[in-house]
PDB file of C-alpha atoms in Angstrom:
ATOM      1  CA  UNK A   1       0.000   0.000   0.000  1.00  0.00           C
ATOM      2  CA  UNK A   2       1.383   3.748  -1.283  1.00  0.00           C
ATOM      3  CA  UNK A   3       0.713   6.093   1.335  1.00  0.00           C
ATOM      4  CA  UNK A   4       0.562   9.777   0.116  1.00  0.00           C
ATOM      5  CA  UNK A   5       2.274  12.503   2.415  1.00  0.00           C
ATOM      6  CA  UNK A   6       0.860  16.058   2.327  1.00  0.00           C
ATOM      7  CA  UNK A   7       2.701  18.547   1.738  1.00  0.00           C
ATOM      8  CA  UNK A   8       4.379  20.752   4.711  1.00  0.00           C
ATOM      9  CA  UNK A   9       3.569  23.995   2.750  1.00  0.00           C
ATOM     10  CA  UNK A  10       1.681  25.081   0.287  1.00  0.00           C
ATOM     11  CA  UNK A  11       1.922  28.513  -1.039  1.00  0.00           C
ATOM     12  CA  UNK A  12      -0.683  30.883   1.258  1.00  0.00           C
ATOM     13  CA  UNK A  13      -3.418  32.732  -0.603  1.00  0.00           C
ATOM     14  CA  UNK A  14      -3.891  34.624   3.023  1.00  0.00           C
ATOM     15  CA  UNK A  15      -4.526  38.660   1.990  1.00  0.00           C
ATOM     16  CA  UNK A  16      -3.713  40.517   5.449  1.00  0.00           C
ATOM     17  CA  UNK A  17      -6.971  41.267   7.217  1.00  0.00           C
ATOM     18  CA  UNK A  18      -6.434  45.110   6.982  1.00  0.00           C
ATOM     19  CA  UNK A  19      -8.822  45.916  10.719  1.00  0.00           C
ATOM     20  CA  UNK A  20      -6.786  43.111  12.379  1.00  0.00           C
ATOM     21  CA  UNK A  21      -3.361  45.292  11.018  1.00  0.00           C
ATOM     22  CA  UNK A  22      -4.270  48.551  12.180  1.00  0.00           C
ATOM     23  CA  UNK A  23      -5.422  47.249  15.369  1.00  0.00           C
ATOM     24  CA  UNK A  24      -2.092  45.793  15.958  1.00  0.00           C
ATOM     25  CA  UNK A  25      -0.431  48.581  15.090  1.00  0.00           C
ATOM     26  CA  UNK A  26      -1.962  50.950  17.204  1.00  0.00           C
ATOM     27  CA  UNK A  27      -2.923  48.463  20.567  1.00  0.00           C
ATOM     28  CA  UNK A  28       1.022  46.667  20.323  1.00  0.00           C
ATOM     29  CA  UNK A  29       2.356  49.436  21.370  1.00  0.00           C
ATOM     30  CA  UNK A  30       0.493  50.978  24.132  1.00  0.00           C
ATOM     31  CA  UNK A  31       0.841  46.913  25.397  1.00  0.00           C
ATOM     32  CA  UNK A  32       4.425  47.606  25.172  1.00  0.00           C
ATOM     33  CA  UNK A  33       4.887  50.990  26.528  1.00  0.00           C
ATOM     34  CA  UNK A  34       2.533  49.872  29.489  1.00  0.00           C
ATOM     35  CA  UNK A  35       4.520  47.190  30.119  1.00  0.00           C
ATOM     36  CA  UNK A  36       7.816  49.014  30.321  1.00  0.00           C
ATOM     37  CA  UNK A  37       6.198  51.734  32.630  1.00  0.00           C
ATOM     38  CA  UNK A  38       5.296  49.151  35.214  1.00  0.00           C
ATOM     39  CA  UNK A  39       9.303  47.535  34.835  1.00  0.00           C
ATOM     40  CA  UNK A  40      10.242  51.133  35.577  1.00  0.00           C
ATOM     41  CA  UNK A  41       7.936  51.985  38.204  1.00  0.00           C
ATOM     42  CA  UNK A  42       8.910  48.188  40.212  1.00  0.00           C
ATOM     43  CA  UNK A  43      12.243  49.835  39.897  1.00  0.00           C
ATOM     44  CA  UNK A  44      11.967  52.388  41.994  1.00  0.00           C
ATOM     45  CA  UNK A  45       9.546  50.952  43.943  1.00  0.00           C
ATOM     46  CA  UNK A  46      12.295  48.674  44.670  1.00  0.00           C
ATOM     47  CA  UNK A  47      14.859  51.499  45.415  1.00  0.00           C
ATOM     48  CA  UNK A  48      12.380  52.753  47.845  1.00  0.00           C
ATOM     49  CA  UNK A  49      12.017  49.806  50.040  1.00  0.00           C
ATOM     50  CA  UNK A  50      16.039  48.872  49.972  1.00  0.00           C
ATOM     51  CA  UNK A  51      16.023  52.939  51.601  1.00  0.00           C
ATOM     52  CA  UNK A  52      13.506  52.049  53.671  1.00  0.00           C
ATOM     53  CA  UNK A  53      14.743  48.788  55.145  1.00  0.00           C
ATOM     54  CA  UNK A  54      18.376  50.722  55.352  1.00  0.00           C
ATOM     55  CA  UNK A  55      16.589  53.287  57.540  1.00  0.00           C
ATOM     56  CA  UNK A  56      14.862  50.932  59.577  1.00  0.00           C
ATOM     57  CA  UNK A  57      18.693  49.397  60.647  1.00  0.00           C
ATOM     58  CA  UNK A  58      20.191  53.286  61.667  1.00  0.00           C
ATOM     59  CA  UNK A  59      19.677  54.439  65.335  1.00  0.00           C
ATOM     60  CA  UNK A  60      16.753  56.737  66.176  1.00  0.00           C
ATOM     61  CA  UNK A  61      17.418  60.335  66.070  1.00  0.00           C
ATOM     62  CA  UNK A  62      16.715  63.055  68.329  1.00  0.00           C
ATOM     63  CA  UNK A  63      14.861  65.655  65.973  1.00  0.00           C
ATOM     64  CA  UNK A  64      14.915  69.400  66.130  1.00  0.00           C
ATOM     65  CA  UNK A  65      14.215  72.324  64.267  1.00  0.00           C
ATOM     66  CA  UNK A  66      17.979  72.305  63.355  1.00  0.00           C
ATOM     67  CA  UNK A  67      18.067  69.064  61.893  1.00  0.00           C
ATOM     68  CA  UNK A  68      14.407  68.760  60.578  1.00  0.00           C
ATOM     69  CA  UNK A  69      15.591  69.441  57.047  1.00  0.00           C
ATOM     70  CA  UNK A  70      18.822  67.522  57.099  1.00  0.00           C
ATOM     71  CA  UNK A  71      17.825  64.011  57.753  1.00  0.00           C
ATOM     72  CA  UNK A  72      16.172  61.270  54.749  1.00  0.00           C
ATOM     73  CA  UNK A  73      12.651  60.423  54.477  1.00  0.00           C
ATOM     74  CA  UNK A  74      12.036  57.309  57.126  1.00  0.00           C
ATOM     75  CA  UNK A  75      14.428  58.402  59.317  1.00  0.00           C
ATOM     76  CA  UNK A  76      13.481  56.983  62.760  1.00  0.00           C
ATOM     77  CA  UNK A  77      12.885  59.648  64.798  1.00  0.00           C
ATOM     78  CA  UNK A  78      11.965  61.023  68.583  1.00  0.00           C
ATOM     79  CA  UNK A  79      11.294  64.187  69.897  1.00  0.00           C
ATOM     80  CA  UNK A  80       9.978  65.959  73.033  1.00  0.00           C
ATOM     81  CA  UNK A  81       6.630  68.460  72.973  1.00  0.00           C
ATOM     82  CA  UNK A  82       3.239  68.574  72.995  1.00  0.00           C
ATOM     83  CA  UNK A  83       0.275  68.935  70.169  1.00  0.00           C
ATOM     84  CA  UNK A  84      -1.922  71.835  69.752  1.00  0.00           C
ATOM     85  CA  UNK A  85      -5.145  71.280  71.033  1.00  0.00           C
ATOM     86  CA  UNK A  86      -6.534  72.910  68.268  1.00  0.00           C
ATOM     87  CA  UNK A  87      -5.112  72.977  64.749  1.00  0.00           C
ATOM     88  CA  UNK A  88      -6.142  69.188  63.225  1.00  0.00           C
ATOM     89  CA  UNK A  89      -6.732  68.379  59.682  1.00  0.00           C
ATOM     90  CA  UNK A  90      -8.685  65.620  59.080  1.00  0.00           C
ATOM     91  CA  UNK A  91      -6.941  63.772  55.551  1.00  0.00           C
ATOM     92  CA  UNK A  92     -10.573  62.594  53.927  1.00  0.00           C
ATOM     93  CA  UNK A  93     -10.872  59.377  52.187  1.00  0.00           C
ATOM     94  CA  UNK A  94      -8.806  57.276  53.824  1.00  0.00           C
ATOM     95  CA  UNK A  95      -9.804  53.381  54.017  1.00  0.00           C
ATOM     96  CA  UNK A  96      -8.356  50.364  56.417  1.00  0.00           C
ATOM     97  CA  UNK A  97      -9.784  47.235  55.733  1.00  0.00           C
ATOM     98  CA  UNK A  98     -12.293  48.415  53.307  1.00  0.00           C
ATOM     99  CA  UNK A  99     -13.776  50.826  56.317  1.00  0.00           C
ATOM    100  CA  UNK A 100     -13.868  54.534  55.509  1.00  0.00           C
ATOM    101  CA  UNK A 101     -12.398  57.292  57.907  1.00  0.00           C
ATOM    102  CA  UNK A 102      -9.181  59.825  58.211  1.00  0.00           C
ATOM    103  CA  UNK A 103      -5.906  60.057  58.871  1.00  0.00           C
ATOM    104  CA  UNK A 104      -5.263  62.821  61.765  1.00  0.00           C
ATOM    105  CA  UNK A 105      -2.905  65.409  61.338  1.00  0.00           C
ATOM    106  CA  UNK A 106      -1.871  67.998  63.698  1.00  0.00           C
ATOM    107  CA  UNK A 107       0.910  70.398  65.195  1.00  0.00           C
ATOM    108  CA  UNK A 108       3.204  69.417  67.298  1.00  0.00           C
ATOM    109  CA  UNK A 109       5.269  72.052  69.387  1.00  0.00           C
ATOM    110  CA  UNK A 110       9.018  71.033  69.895  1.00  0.00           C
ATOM    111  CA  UNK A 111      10.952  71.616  72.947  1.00  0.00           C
ATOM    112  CA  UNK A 112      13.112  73.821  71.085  1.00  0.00           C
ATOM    113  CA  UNK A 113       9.746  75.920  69.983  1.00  0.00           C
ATOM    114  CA  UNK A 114       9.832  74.570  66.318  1.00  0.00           C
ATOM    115  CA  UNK A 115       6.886  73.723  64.895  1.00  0.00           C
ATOM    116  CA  UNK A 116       5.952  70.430  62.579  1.00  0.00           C
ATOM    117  CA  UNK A 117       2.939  68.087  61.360  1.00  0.00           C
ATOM    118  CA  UNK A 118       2.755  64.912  62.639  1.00  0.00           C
ATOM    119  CA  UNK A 119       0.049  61.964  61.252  1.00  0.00           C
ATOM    120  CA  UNK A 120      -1.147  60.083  64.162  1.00  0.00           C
ATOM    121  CA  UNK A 121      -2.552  57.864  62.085  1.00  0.00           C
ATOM    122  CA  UNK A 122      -6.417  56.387  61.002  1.00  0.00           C
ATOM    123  CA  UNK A 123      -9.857  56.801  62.546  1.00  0.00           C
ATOM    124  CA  UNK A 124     -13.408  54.906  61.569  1.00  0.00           C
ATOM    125  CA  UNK A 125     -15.810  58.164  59.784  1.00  0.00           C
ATOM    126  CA  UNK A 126     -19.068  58.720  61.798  1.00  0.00           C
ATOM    127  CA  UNK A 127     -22.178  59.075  60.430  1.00  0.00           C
ATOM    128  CA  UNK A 128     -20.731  61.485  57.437  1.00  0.00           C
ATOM    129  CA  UNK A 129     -18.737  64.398  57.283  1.00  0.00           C
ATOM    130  CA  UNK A 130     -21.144  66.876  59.428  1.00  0.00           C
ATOM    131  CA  UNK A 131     -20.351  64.796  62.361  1.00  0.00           C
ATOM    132  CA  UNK A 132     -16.462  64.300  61.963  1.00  0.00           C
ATOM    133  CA  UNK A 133     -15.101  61.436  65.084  1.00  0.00           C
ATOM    134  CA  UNK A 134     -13.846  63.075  68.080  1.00  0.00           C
ATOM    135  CA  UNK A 135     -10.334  62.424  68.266  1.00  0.00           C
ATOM    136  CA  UNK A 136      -9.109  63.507  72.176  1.00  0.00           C
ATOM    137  CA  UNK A 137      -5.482  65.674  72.112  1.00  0.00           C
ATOM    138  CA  UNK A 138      -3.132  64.199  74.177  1.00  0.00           C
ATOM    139  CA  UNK A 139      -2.487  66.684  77.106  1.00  0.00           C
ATOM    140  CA  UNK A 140       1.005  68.041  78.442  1.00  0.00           C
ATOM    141  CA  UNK A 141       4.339  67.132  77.424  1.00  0.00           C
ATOM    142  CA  UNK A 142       4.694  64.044  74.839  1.00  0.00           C
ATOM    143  CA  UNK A 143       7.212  61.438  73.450  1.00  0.00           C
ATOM    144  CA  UNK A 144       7.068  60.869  70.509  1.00  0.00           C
ATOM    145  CA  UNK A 145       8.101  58.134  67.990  1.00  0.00           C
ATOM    146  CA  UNK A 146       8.030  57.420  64.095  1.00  0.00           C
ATOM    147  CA  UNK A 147       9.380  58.159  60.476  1.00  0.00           C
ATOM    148  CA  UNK A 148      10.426  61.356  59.169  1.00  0.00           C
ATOM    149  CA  UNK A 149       8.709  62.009  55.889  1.00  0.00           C
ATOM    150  CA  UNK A 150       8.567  64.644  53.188  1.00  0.00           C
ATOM    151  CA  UNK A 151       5.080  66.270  52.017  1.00  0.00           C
ATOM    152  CA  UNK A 152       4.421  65.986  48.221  1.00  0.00           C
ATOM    153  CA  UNK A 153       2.615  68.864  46.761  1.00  0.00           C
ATOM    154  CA  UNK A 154      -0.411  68.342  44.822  1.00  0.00           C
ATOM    155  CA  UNK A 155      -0.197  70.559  41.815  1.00  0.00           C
ATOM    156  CA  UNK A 156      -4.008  69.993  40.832  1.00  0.00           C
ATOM    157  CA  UNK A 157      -4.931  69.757  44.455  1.00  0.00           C
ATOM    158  CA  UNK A 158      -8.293  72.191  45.451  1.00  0.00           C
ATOM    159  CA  UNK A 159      -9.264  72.014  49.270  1.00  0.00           C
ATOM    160  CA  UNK A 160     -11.832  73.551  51.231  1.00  0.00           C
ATOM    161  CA  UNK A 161     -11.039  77.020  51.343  1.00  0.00           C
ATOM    162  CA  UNK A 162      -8.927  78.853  54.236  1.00  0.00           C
ATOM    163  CA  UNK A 163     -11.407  78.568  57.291  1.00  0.00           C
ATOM    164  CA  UNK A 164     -10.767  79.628  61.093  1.00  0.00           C
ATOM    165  CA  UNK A 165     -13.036  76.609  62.344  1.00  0.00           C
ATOM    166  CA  UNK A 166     -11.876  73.660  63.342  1.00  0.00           C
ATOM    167  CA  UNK A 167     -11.077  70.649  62.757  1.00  0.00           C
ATOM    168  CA  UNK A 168     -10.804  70.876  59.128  1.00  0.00           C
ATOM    169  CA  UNK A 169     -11.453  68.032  56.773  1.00  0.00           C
ATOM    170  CA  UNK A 170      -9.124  68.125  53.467  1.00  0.00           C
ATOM    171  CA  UNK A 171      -8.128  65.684  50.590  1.00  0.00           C
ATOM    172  CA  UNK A 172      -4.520  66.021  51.040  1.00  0.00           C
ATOM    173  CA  UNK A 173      -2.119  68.324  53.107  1.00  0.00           C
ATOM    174  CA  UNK A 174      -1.586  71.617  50.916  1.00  0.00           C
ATOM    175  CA  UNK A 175       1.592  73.238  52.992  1.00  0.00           C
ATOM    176  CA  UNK A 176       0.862  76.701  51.504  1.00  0.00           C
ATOM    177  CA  UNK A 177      -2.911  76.803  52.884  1.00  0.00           C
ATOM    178  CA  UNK A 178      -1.514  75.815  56.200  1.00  0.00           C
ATOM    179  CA  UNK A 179       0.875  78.071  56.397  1.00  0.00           C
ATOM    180  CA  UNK A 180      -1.397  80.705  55.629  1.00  0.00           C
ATOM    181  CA  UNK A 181      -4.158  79.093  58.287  1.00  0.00           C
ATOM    182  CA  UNK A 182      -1.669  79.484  61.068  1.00  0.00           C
ATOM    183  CA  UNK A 183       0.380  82.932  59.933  1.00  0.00           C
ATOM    184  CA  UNK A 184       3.624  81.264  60.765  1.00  0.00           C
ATOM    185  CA  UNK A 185       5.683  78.697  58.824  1.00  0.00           C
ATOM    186  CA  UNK A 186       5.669  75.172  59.112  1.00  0.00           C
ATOM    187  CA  UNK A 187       8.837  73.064  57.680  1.00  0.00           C
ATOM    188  CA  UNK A 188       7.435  70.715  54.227  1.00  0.00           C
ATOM    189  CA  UNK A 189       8.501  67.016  56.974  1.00  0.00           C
ATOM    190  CA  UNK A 190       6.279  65.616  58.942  1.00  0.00           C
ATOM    191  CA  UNK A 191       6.297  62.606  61.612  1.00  0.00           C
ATOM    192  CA  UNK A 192       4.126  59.450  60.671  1.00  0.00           C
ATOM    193  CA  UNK A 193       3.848  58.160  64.109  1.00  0.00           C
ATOM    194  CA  UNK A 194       4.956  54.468  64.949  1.00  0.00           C
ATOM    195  CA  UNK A 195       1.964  52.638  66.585  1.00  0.00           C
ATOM    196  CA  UNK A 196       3.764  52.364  70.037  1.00  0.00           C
ATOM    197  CA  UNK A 197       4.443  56.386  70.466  1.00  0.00           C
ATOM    198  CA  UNK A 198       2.430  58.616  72.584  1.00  0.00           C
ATOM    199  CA  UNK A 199      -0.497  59.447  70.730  1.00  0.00           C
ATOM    200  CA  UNK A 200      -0.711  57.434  68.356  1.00  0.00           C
ATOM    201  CA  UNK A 201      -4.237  56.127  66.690  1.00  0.00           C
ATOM    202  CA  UNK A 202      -4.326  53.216  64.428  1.00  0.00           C
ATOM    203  CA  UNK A 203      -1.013  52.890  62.402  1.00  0.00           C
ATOM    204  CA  UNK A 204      -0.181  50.283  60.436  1.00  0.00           C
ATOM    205  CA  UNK A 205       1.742  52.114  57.624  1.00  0.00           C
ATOM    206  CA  UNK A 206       1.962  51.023  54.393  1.00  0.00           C
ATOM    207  CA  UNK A 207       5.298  51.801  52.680  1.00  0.00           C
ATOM    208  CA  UNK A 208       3.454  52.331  49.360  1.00  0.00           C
ATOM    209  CA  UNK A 209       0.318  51.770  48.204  1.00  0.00           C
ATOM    210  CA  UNK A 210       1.697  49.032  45.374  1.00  0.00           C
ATOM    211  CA  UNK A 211       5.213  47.057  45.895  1.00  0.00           C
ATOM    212  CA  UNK A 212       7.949  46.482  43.145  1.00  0.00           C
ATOM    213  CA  UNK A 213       6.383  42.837  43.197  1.00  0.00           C
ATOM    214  CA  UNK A 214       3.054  44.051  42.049  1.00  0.00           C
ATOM    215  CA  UNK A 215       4.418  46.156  39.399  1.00  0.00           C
ATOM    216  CA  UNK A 216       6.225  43.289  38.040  1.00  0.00           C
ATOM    217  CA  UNK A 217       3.284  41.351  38.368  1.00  0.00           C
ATOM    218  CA  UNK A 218       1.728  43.793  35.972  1.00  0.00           C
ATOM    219  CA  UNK A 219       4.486  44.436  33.900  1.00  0.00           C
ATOM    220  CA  UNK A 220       4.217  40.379  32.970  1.00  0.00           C
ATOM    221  CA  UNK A 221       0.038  41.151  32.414  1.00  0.00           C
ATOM    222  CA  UNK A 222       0.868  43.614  29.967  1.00  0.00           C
ATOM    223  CA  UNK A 223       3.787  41.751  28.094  1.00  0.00           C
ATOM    224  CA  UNK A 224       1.704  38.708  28.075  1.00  0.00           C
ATOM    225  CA  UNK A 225      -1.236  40.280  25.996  1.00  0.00           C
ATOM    226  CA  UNK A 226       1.759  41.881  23.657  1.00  0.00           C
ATOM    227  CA  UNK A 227       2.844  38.762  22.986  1.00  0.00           C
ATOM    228  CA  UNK A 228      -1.056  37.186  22.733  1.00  0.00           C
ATOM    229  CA  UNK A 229      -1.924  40.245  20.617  1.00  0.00           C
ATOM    230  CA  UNK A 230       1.201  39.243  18.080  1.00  0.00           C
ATOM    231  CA  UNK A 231       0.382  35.478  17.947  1.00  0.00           C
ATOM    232  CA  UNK A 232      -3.689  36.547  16.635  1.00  0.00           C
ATOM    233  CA  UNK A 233      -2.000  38.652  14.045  1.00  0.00           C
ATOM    234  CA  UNK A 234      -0.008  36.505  13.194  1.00  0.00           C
ATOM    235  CA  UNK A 235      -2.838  33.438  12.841  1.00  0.00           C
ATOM    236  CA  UNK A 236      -5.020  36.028  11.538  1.00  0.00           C
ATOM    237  CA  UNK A 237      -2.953  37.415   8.775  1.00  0.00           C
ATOM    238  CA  UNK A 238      -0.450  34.419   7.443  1.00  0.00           C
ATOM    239  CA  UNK A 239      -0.616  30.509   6.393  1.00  0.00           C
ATOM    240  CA  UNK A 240       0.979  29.737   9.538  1.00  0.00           C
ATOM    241  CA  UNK A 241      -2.078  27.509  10.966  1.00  0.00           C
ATOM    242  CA  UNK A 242      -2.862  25.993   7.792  1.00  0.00           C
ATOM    243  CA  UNK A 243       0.823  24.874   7.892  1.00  0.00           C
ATOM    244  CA  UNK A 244       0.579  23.464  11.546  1.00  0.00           C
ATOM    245  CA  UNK A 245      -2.670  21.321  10.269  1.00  0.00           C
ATOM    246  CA  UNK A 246      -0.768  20.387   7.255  1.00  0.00           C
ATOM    247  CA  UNK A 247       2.363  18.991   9.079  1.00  0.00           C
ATOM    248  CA  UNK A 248       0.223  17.421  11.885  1.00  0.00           C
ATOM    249  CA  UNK A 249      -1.449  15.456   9.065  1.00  0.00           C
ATOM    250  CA  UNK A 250       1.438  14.690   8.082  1.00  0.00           C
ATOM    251  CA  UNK A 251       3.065  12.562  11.514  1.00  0.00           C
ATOM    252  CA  UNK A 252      -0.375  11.234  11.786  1.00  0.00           C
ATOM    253  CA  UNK A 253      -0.459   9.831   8.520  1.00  0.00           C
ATOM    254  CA  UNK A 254       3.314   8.283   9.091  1.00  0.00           C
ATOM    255  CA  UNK A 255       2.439   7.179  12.376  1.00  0.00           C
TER     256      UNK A 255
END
């Protein structure tokens, strides 16, 4: 018995599919670029949490207003003062555990009279934003402890307007509205209290709100519907599945 082989090719009549080809060409590389933006961002995101566990092995510092400027975001900090009884922001939208409240900020008076923020950290919203928590001031003189950070300004950022009530509910912390609140000036650090310092609330800080490992994670989503995108243009537009039927015919008929 002759058995016949099939060919492994035969030449393609496939035309490109010209809406397949444009797509392509305009999704591949947003797919591409995405995917490169998360590869950079798990970069730094990576940078930031080899500084941060490097900070976290240094000895605490005493801060003052002398050295307030000097030392690196997450420096581990303590300092001796009390908090103003009446100047607190409350940061709005702020969500533990899927549970909306705030994160507190307010002033805290150095020993040395130099005045900074500090975040004491979270508290569950009331009923809505007419009937903000009560959130009690530590009295007298305070130690406190935590990480030195840096505020980032908000260029599109549009508060509540400059008000002599409070507390005052805001989005973010807009230094330049707060400096012209309390007619003095107030250094662009703040203290994000550790959860074992004198008044703290509820702490437990994030370092950022995605890691280098969930960048990468996305940086692989986005590469892996490049390369799914490439392999449907490629079946879409050339022979090459009629020549994976034809040489799969081909070992079954020799088998």
């Amino acid at each position: 018995m002759v058995i016949k082989i099939a060919p492994l090719a035969e030449k393609s009549n496939v035309s490109p599919n010209k809406k397949i080809t444009l797509l392509t060409s305009l999704i591949l590389p947003l797919l591409i670029v995405a995917g490169c933006w998360q590869l950079q961002r798990a970069a730094e995101k990576r940078d930031m949490e080899q500084h941060w566990q490097a900070q976290q092995q240094l000895p605490v510092v005493v801060l003052n207003g002398n050295n307030i400027l000097q030392l690196p975001d997450y420096q581990q900090v303590m300092s001796n003062g009390y908090f103003s009884p009446i100047h607190q922001w409350y940061l709005d939208n702020r969500h533990r555990q899927g549970q909306y409240g705030f994160e507190i900020l307010q002033e805290f008076i150095l020993d040395d009279g130099a005045k900074l923020l500090v975040n004491r950290g979270w508290v569950a919203a009331g009923s809505g934003r007419q009937h903000l928590p009560k959130v009690v001031t530590p009295a007298g003189q305070q130690t406190i402890f935590g990480e030195l950070m840096t505020l980032q300004p908000y260029a599109l950022l549009e508060n509540i307007p400059i008000s002599n009530s409070w507390p005052q509910v805001i989005l973010h912390p807009d230094l330049t509205r707060m400096r012209d609140q309390l007619d003095y000036p107030l250094p662009s650090r703040y203290v994000r209290l550790d959860g074992t310092s004198q008044g703290a609330l509820i702490t437990n800080w994030q370092l950022t709100a995605l890691s280098s490992a969930r960048h990468m994670g996305y940086a692989v989503q986005w590469f892996a519907m490049a390369i799914a995108l490439v392999m449907w243009f490629l079946i879409a537009n050339t022979a090459l599945p009629g020549k994976l039927r034809a040489q799969l015919n081909n070992r079954n008929t020799r088998s």
